[in-house]
Coordinates of C-alpha atoms and ligand atoms in Angstrom, one line a residue:
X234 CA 23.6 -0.5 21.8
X235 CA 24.5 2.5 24.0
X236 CA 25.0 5.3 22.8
X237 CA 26.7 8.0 24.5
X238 CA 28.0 11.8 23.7
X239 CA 31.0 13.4 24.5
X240 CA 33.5 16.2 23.9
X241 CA 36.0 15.4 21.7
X242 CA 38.1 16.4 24.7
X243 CA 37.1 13.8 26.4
X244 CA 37.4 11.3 24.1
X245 CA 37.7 7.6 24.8
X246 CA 40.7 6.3 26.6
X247 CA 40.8 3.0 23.8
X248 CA 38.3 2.4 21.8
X249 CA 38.2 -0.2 18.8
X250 CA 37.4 1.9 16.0
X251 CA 36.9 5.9 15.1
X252 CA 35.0 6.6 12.0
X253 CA 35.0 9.9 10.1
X254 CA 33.2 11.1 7.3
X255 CA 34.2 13.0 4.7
X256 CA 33.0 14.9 2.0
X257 CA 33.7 13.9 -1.7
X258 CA 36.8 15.5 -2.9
X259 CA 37.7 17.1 0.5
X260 CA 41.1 17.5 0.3
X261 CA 41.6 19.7 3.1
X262 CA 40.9 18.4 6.3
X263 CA 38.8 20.5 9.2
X264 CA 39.6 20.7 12.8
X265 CA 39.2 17.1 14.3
X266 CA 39.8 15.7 11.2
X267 CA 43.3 18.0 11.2
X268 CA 44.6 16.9 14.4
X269 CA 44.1 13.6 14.0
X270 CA 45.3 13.4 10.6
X271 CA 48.4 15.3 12.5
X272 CA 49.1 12.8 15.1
X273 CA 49.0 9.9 12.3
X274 CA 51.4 11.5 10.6
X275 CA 49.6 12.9 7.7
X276 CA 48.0 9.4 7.1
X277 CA 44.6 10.9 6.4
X278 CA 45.6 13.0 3.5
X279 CA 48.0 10.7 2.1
X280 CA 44.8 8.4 1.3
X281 CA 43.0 10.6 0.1
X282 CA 46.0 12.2 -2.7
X283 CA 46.7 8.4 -3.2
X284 CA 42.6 9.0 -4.5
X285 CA 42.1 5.4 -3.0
X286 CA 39.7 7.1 -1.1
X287 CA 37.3 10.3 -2.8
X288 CA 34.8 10.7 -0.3
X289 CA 32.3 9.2 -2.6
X290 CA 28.9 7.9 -0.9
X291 CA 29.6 4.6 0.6
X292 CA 33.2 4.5 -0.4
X293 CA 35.3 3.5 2.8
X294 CA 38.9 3.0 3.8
X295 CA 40.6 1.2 7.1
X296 CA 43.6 2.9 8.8
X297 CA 45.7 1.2 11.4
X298 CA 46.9 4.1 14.4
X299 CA 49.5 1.6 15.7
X300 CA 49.1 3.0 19.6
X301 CA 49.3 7.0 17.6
X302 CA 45.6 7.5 18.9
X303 CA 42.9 6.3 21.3
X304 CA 41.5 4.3 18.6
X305 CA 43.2 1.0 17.2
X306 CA 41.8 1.8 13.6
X307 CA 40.2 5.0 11.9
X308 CA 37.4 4.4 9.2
X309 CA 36.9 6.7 6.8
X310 CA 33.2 6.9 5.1
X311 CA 32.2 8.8 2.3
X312 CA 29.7 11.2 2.6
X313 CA 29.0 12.1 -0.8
X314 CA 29.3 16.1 -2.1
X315 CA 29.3 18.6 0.2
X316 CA 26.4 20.5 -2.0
X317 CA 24.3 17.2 -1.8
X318 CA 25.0 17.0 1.9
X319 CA 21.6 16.0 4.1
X320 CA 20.3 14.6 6.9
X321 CA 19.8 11.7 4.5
X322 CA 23.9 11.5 3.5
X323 CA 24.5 11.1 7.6
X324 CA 21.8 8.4 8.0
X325 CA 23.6 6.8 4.5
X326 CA 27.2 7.1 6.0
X327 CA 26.4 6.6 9.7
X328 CA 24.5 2.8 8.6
X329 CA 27.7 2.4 6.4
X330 CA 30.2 2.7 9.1
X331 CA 28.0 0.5 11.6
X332 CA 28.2 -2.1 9.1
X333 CA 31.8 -1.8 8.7
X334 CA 32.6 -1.4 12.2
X335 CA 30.3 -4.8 12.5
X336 CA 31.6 -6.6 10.2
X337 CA 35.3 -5.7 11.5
X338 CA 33.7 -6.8 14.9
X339 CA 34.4 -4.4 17.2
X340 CA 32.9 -4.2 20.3
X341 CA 33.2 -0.5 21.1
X342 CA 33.7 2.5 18.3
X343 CA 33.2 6.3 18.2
X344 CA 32.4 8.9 15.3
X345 CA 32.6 12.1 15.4
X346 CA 29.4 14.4 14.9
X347 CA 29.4 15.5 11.2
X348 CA 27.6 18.9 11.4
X349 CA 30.4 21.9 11.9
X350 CA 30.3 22.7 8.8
X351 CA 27.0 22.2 7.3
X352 CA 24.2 24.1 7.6
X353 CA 21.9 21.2 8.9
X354 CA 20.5 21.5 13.2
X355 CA 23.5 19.4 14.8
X356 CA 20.7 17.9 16.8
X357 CA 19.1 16.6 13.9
X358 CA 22.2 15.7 12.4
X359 CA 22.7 13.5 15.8
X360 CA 19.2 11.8 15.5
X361 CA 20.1 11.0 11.9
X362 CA 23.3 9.3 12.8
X363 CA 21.6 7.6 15.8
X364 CA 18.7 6.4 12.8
X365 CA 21.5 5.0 10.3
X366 CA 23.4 3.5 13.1
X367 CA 20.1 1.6 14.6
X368 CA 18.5 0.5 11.7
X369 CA 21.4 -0.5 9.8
X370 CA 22.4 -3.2 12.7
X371 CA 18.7 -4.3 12.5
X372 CA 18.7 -7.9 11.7
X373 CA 15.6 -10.2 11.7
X374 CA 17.8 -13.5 13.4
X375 CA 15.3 -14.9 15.9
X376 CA 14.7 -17.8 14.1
X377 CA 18.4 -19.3 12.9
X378 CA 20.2 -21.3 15.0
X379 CA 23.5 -21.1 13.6
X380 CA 24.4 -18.5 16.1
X381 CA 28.1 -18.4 15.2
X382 CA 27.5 -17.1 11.6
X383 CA 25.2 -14.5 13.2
X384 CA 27.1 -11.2 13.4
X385 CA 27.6 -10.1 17.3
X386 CA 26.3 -7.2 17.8
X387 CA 28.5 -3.9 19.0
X388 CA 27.8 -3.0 22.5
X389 CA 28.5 1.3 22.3
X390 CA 29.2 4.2 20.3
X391 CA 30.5 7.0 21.5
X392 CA 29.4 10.0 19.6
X393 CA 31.7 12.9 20.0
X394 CA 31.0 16.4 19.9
X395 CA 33.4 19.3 19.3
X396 CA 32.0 21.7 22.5
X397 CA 31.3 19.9 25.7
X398 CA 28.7 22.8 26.4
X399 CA 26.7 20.7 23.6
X400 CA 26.8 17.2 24.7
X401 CA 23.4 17.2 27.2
X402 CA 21.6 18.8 24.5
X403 CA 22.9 16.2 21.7
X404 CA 22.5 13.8 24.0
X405 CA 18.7 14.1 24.7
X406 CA 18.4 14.2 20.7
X407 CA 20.4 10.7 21.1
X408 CA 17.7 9.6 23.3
X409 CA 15.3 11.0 21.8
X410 CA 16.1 8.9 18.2
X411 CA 16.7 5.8 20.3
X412 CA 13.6 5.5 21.4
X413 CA 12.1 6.3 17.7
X414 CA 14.5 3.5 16.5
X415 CA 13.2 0.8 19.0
X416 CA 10.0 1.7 17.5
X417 CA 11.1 1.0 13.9
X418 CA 12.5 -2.3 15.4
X419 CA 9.6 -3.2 16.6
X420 CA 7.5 -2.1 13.7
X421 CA 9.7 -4.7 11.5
X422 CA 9.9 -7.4 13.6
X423 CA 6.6 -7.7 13.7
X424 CA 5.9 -7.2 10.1
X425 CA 8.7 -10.0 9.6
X426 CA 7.3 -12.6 11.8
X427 CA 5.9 -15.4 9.9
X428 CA 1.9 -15.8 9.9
X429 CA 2.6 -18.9 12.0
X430 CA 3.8 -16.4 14.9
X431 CA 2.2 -13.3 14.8
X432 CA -1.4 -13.9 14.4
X433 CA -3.9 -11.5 14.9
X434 CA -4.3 -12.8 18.9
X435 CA -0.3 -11.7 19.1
X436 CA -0.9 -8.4 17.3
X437 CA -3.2 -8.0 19.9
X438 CA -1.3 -9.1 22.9
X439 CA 1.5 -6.8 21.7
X440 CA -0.5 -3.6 21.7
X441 CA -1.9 -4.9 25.1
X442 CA 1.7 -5.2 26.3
X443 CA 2.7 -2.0 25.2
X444 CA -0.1 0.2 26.6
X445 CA 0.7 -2.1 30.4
X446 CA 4.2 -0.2 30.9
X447 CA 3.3 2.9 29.2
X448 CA 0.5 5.7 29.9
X449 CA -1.9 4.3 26.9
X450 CA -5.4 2.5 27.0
X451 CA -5.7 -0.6 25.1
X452 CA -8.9 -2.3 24.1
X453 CA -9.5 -4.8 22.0
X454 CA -12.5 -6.4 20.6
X455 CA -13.3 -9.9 19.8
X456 CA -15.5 -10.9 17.1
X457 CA -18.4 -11.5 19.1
X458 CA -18.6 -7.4 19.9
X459 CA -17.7 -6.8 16.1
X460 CA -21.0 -8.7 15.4
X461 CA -22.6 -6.4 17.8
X462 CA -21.4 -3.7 15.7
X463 CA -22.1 -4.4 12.6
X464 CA -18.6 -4.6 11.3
X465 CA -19.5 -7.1 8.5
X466 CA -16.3 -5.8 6.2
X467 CA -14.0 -7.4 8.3
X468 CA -15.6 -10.1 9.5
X469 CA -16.4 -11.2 6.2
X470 CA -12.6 -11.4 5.4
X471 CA -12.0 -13.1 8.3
X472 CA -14.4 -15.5 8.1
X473 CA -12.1 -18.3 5.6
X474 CA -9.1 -18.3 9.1
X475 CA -9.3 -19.9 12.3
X476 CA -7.6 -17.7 13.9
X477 CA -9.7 -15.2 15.9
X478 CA -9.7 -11.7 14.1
X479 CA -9.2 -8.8 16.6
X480 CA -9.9 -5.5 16.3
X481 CA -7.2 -3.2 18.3
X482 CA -7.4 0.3 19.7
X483 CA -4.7 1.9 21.1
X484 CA -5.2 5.5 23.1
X485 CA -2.5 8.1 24.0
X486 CA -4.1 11.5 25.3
X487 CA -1.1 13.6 25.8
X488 CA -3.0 16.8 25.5
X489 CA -6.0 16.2 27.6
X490 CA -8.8 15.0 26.4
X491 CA -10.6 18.4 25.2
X492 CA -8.6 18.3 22.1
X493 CA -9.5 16.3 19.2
X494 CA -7.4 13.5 18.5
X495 CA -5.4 11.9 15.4
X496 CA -6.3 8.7 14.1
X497 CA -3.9 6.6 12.8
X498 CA -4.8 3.8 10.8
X499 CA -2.8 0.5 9.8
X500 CA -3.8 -2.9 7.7
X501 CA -3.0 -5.4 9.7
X502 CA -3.7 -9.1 7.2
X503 CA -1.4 -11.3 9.1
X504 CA -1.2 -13.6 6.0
X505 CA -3.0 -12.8 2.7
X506 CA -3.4 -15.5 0.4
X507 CA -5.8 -13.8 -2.2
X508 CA -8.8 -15.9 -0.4
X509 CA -11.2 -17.7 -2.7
X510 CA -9.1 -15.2 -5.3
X511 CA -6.6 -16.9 -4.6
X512 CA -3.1 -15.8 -5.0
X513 CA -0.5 -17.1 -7.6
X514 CA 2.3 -19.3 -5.5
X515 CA 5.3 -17.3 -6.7
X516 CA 5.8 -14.5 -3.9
X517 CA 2.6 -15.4 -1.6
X518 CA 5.2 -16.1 1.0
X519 CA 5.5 -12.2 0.4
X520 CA 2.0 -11.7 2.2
X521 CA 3.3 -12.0 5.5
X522 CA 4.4 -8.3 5.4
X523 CA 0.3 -7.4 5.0
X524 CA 0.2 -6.8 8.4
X525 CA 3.0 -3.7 8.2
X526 CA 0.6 -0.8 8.0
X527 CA -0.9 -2.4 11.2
X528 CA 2.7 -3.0 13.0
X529 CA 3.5 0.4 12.1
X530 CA 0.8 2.2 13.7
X531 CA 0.8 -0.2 16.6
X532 CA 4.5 0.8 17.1
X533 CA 4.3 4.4 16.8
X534 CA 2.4 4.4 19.6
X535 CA 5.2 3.4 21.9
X536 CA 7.5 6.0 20.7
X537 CA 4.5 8.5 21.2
X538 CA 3.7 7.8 24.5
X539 CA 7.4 7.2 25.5
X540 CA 8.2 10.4 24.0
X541 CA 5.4 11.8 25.8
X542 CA 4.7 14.0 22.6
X543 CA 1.8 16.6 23.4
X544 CA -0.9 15.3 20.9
X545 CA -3.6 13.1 21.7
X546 CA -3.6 9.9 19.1
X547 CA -5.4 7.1 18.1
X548 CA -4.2 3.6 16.4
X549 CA -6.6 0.9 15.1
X550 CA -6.1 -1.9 13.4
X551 CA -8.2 -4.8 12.5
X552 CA -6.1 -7.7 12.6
X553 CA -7.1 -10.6 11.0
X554 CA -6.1 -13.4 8.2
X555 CA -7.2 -14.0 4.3
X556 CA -7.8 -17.4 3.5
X557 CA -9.9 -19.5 1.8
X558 CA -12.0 -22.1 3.3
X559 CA -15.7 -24.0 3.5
X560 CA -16.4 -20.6 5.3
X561 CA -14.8 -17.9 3.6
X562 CA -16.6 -14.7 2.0
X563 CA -17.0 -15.4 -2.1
X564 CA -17.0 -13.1 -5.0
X565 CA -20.1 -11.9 -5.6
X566 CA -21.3 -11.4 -1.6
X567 CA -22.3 -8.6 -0.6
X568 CA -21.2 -6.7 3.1
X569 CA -22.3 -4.5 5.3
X570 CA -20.0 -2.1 7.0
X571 CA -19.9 -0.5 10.2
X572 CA -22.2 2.5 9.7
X573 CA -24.4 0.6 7.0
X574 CA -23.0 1.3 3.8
X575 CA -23.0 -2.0 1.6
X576 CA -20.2 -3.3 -0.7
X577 CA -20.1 -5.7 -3.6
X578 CA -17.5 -8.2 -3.1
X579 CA -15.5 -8.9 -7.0
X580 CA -12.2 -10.3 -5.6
X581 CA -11.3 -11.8 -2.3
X582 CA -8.0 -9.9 -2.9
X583 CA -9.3 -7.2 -2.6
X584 CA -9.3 -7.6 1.3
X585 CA -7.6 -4.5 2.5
X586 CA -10.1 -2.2 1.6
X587 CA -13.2 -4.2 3.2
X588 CA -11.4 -4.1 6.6
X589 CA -10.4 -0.9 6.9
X590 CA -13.9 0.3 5.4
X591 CA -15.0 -0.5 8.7
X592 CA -12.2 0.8 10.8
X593 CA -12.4 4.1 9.3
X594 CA -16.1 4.6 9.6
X595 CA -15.8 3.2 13.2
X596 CA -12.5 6.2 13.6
X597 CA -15.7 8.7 12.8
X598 CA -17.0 8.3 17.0
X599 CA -13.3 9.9 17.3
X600 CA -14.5 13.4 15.6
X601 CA -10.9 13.3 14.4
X602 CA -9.1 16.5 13.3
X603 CA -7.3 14.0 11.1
X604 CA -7.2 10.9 10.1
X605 CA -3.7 8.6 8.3
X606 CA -3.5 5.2 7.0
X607 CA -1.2 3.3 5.9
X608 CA -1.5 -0.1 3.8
X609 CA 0.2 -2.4 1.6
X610 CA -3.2 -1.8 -0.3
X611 CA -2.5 -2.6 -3.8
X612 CA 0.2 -4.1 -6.3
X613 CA -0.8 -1.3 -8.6
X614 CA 0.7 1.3 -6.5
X615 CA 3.7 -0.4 -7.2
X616 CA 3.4 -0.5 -10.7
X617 CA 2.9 3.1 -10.6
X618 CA 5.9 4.2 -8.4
X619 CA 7.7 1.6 -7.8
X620 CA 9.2 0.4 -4.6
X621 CA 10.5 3.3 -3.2
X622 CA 8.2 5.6 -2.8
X623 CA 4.9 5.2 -0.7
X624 CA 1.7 6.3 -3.0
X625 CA -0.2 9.6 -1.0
X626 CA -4.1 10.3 -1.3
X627 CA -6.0 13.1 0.2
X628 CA -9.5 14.0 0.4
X629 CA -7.9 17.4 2.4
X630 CA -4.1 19.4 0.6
X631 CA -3.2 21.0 3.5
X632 CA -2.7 18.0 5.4
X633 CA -0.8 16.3 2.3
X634 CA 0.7 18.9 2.6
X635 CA 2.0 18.3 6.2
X636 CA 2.8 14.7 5.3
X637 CA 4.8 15.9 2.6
X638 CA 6.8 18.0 4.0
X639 CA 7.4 15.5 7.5
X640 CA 8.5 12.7 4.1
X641 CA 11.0 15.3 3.3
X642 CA 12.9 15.1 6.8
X643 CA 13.0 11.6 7.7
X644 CA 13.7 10.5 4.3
X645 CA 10.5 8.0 4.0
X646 CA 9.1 9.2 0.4
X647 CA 6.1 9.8 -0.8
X648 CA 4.4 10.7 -3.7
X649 CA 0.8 12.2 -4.2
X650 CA -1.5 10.6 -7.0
X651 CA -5.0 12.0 -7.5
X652 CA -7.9 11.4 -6.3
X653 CA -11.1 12.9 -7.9
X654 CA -14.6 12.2 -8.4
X655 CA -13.9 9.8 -11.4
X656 CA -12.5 7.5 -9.7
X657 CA -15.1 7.4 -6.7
X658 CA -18.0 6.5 -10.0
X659 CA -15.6 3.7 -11.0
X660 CA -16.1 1.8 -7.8
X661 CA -19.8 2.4 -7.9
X662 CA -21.9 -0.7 -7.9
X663 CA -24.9 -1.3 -9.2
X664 CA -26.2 -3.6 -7.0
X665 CA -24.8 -2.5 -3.4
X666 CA -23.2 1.3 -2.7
X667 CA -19.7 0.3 -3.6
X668 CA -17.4 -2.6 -5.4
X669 CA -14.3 -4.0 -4.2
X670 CA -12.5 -3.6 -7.6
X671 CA -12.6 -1.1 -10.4
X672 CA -10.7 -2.9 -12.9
X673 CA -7.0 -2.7 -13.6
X674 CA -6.8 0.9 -14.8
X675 CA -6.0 3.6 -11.9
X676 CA -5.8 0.2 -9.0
X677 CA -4.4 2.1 -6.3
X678 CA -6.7 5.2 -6.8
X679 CA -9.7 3.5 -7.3
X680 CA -8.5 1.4 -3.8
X681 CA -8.3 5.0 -1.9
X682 CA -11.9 5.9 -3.5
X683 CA -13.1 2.9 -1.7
X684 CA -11.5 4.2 1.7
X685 CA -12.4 7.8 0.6
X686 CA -16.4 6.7 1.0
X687 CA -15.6 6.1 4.7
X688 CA -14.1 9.6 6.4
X689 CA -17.1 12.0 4.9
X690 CA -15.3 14.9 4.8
X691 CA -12.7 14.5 8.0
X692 CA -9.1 15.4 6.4
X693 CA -7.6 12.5 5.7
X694 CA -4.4 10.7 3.9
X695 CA -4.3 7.6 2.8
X696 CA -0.2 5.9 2.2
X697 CA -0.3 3.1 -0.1
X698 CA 2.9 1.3 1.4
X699 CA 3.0 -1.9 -0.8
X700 CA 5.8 -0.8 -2.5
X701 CA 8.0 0.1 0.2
X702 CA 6.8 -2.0 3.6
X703 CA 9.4 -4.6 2.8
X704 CA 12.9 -4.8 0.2
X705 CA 11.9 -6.6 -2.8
X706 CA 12.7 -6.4 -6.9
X707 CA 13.5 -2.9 -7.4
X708 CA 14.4 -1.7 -4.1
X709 CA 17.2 1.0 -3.9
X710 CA 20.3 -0.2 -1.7
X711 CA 20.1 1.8 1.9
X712 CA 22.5 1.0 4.4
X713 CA 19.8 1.7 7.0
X714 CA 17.4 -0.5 5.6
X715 CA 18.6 -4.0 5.5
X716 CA 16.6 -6.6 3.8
X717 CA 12.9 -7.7 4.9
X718 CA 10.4 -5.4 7.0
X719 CA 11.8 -1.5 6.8
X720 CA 9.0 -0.3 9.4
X721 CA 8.5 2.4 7.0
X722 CA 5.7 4.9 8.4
X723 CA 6.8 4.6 11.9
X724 CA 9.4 8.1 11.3
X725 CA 7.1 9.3 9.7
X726 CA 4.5 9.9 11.5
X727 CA 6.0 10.5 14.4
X728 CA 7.7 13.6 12.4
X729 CA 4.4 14.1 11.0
X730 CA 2.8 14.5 14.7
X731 CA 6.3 16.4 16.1
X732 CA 5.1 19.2 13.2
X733 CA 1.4 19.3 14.3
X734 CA 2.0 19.8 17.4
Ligands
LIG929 N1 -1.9 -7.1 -0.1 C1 -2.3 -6.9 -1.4 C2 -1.5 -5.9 -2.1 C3 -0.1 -6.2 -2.5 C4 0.2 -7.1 -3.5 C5 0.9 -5.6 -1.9 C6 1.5 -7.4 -3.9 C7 2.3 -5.8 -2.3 C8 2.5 -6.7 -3.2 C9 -3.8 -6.6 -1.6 O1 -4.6 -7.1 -0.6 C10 -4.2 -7.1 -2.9 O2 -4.1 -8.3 -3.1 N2 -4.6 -6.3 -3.8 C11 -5.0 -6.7 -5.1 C12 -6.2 -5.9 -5.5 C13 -6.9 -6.4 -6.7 C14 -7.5 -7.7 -6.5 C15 -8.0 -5.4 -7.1 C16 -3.8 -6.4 -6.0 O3 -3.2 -5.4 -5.9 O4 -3.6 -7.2 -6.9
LIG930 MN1 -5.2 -9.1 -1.2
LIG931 ZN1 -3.7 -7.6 1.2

């Protein structure tokens, strides 16, 4: 969709649609709002006294301008209070309207920038109605073939401004969240494509086609050089597939190369059946979105290098499958990791951790200033928060700290669960350095201990993203986030880097 801003002087000759938010209980109407209610004869406030329409989040009402206006209908959205009002409440109401304009199927619709009077940066207020609007038309279609039942998607928005000394300014901030957005797309449509399409070899081919149009290296190792290595976490999982595991590195240096970089890190299982642990039936389908931390690293990049945001970054991801097979790893092996430290295998299942053992410890040639990963690491992290909020460990506060605060902005939450010596001595093995399972108590702590023994002391977070890397039981309704993949991560770190920059 195109997205375009203008002065509400100049607003469309005809368009299809106008939506407006308003606040709950709003009875009087503010300058835009005013006139138009005015040249609609007072249709505006006549709803809302009827009290068919409050304002309450999500609550929305269709009027019909019979040639009164440039626009054929007006929508009204809820926005929620006016004391509750964030940049969250515009992505809410922004995804609402999109929906409603979609569903009404117009082709063309405007809206009118909801930030006059509130005290939140009208260019962020922009970017978060740019996010709500993107996302919200997100749907994961490639494969159905009943085209007609498909809903067609709107061609431009016109996003209207009140001073026409604002609109290049709002209008880079429109770019600017475009480009973010087409990462998040990205992000989930690779997280939703079925293990049968994206294998590791197409994780791989995507970075590679990503770094081609864009200032990034790309380099990927096959498993012949991970032998070399000694990357015998990874491998080991691998081992059950045919398909070729891959390990991917993508490189952005936006602020020369005598600064240290970031690392990010993502797990990128493109199917995980449990292995020789194998998984109970019920959900395995499920186990396609394994790969998300992986997808979500891989497409931050692009928005970081298209952004051209001054930080130098690094992605890696081991891509690879869990399955079982006359070759597979067993419980009761024992690995060696990139770097030498030795792990007991207990569970199969417990995949994640084995694989991005090694990618860490390989992330250490990097001399990071900071390291993040994200993974749908364990089913106990949602048992513990649920499955809308990501699970945070740190080995370093200040940059949970940072991570924190950039959850705050875009609205991807997160929530910080310890992570002290305890549980590094329940993972201890008595026959190789480390275990891959510390028992049911404390699962997704004791699964960041076991990443923990891999960064020494380089400040690190670790973002358990099992919970929230797809919609499933227990997910909260968000217009924005439609069912399937969310690409949660991708806003978030790219806020996360816009702070330490
Ligand atoms: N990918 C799963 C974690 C997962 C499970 C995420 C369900 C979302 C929903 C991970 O590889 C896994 O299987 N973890 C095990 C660890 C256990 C064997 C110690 C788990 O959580 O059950
Ligand atoms: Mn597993
Ligand atoms: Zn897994």
């Amino acid at each position: 969709m195109k997205i375009t801003v203008k002065a509400v002087a100049d607003a469309p000759k005809k368009t299809d649609l106008l939506a407006l938010s308003l606040y709950e209980g709003q009875t009087r109407l503010t300058s835009i709002a005013a006139s138009i209610d005015k040249k609609l004869g007072g249709n505006i406030s006549t709803v809302i006294k009827s009290k068919d329409f409050t304002g309450k989040k999500n609550q929305t009402v269709v009027l019909y301008t019979h040639g009164e206006l440039w626009a054929d209908r007006v929508l009204l959205v809820g926005l929620g209070k006016k004391e509750d009002f964030s940049l969250e409440a515009v992505r809410l109401a922004s995804g609402k309207a999109a929906f409603i304009a979609r569903e009404l199927g117009v082709r063309s619709y405007a809206t009118i920038l909801h930030a006059e009077d509130s005290k939140e940066n009208p260019l962020l207020v922009a970017e978060a109605a740019v996010e709500g609007t993107e996302l919200a038309l997100y749907s994961y279609s490639k494969y159905r073939t009943d085209k007609e039942r498909i809903p067609k998607q709107i061609s431009e928005m016109d996003i209207l401004v009140p001073r026409a000394s604002d609109v290049k300014t709002v209008q880079k901030a429109v770019d600017r969240s475009t480009l973010i957005c087409d990462a998040v797309k990205l992000a989930r449509n690779l997280a939703n494509g079925p293990s049968n399409e994206v294998t590791p070899t197409v994780m791989a081919d995507t970075a590679r086609k990503i770094a081609q149009k864009r200032s990034l290296k790309c380099t990927i190792y096959d498993k012949e050089e991970c032998m070399k290595m000694g990357m015998g976490g990874f491998l080991a999982v691998a081992s059950g597939s045919q398909q070729p595991p891959k390990f991917i590195i993508l490189e952005y240096w936006g602020a020369g190369k005598s600064k240290l970089p970031i690392v990010l890190v993502g797990k990128s299982i493109t199917f995980d059946s449990g292995g020789i642990s194998i998984k109970p039936a019920e959900k395995m389908d499920e186990m396609k979105y394994d790969k998300s931390g992986g997808s979500a690293v891989i497409a931050s990049m692009q928005a970081i290098a298209e952004l051209k945001l001054p930080v130098n970054v690094i992605a890696i991801t081991a891509a690879i499958e869990n399955l079982p097979g006359g070759a597979a790893y067993k419980p009761g092996d024992i690995l060696s990791h990139y770097g030498g430290k030795t792990s007991e295998v207990l569970n199969t299942d417990a995949e994640g951790r084995l694989t991005l053992a090694d990618v860490l410890a390989y992330s250490m040639k990097y001399k990071p200033r900071a390291i993040i990963d994200l993974a749908t690491l364990t089913g106990a992290c949602v048992v513990a928060l649920g499955a809308n909020i990501s699970g945070l460990f740190t080995n370093n506060q200040h940059l949970a700290d940072k991570v924190i605060e950039s959850s705050k902005r875009c609205g991807e939450e997160v929530w910080q669960l310890p992570l002290s010596k305890e549980y590094y001595d329940q993972i201890r093995s008595e026959i190789a350095d480390i275990k891959n399972t510390g028992g049911k108590a404390g699962g997704a702590i004791t699964a960041a201990a076991f990443l923990g023994n891999f960064v020494g002391d380089t400040p690190w977070v670790h973002l358990d993203i099992a919970g929230t890397a797809w919609t499933q039981d227990g997910t909260a309704e968000k217009t924005y986030i439609p069912r399937g993949a969310t690409g949660v991560g991708v806003r978030l770190i790219i806020e996360l880097l816009r702070n330490l920059s």
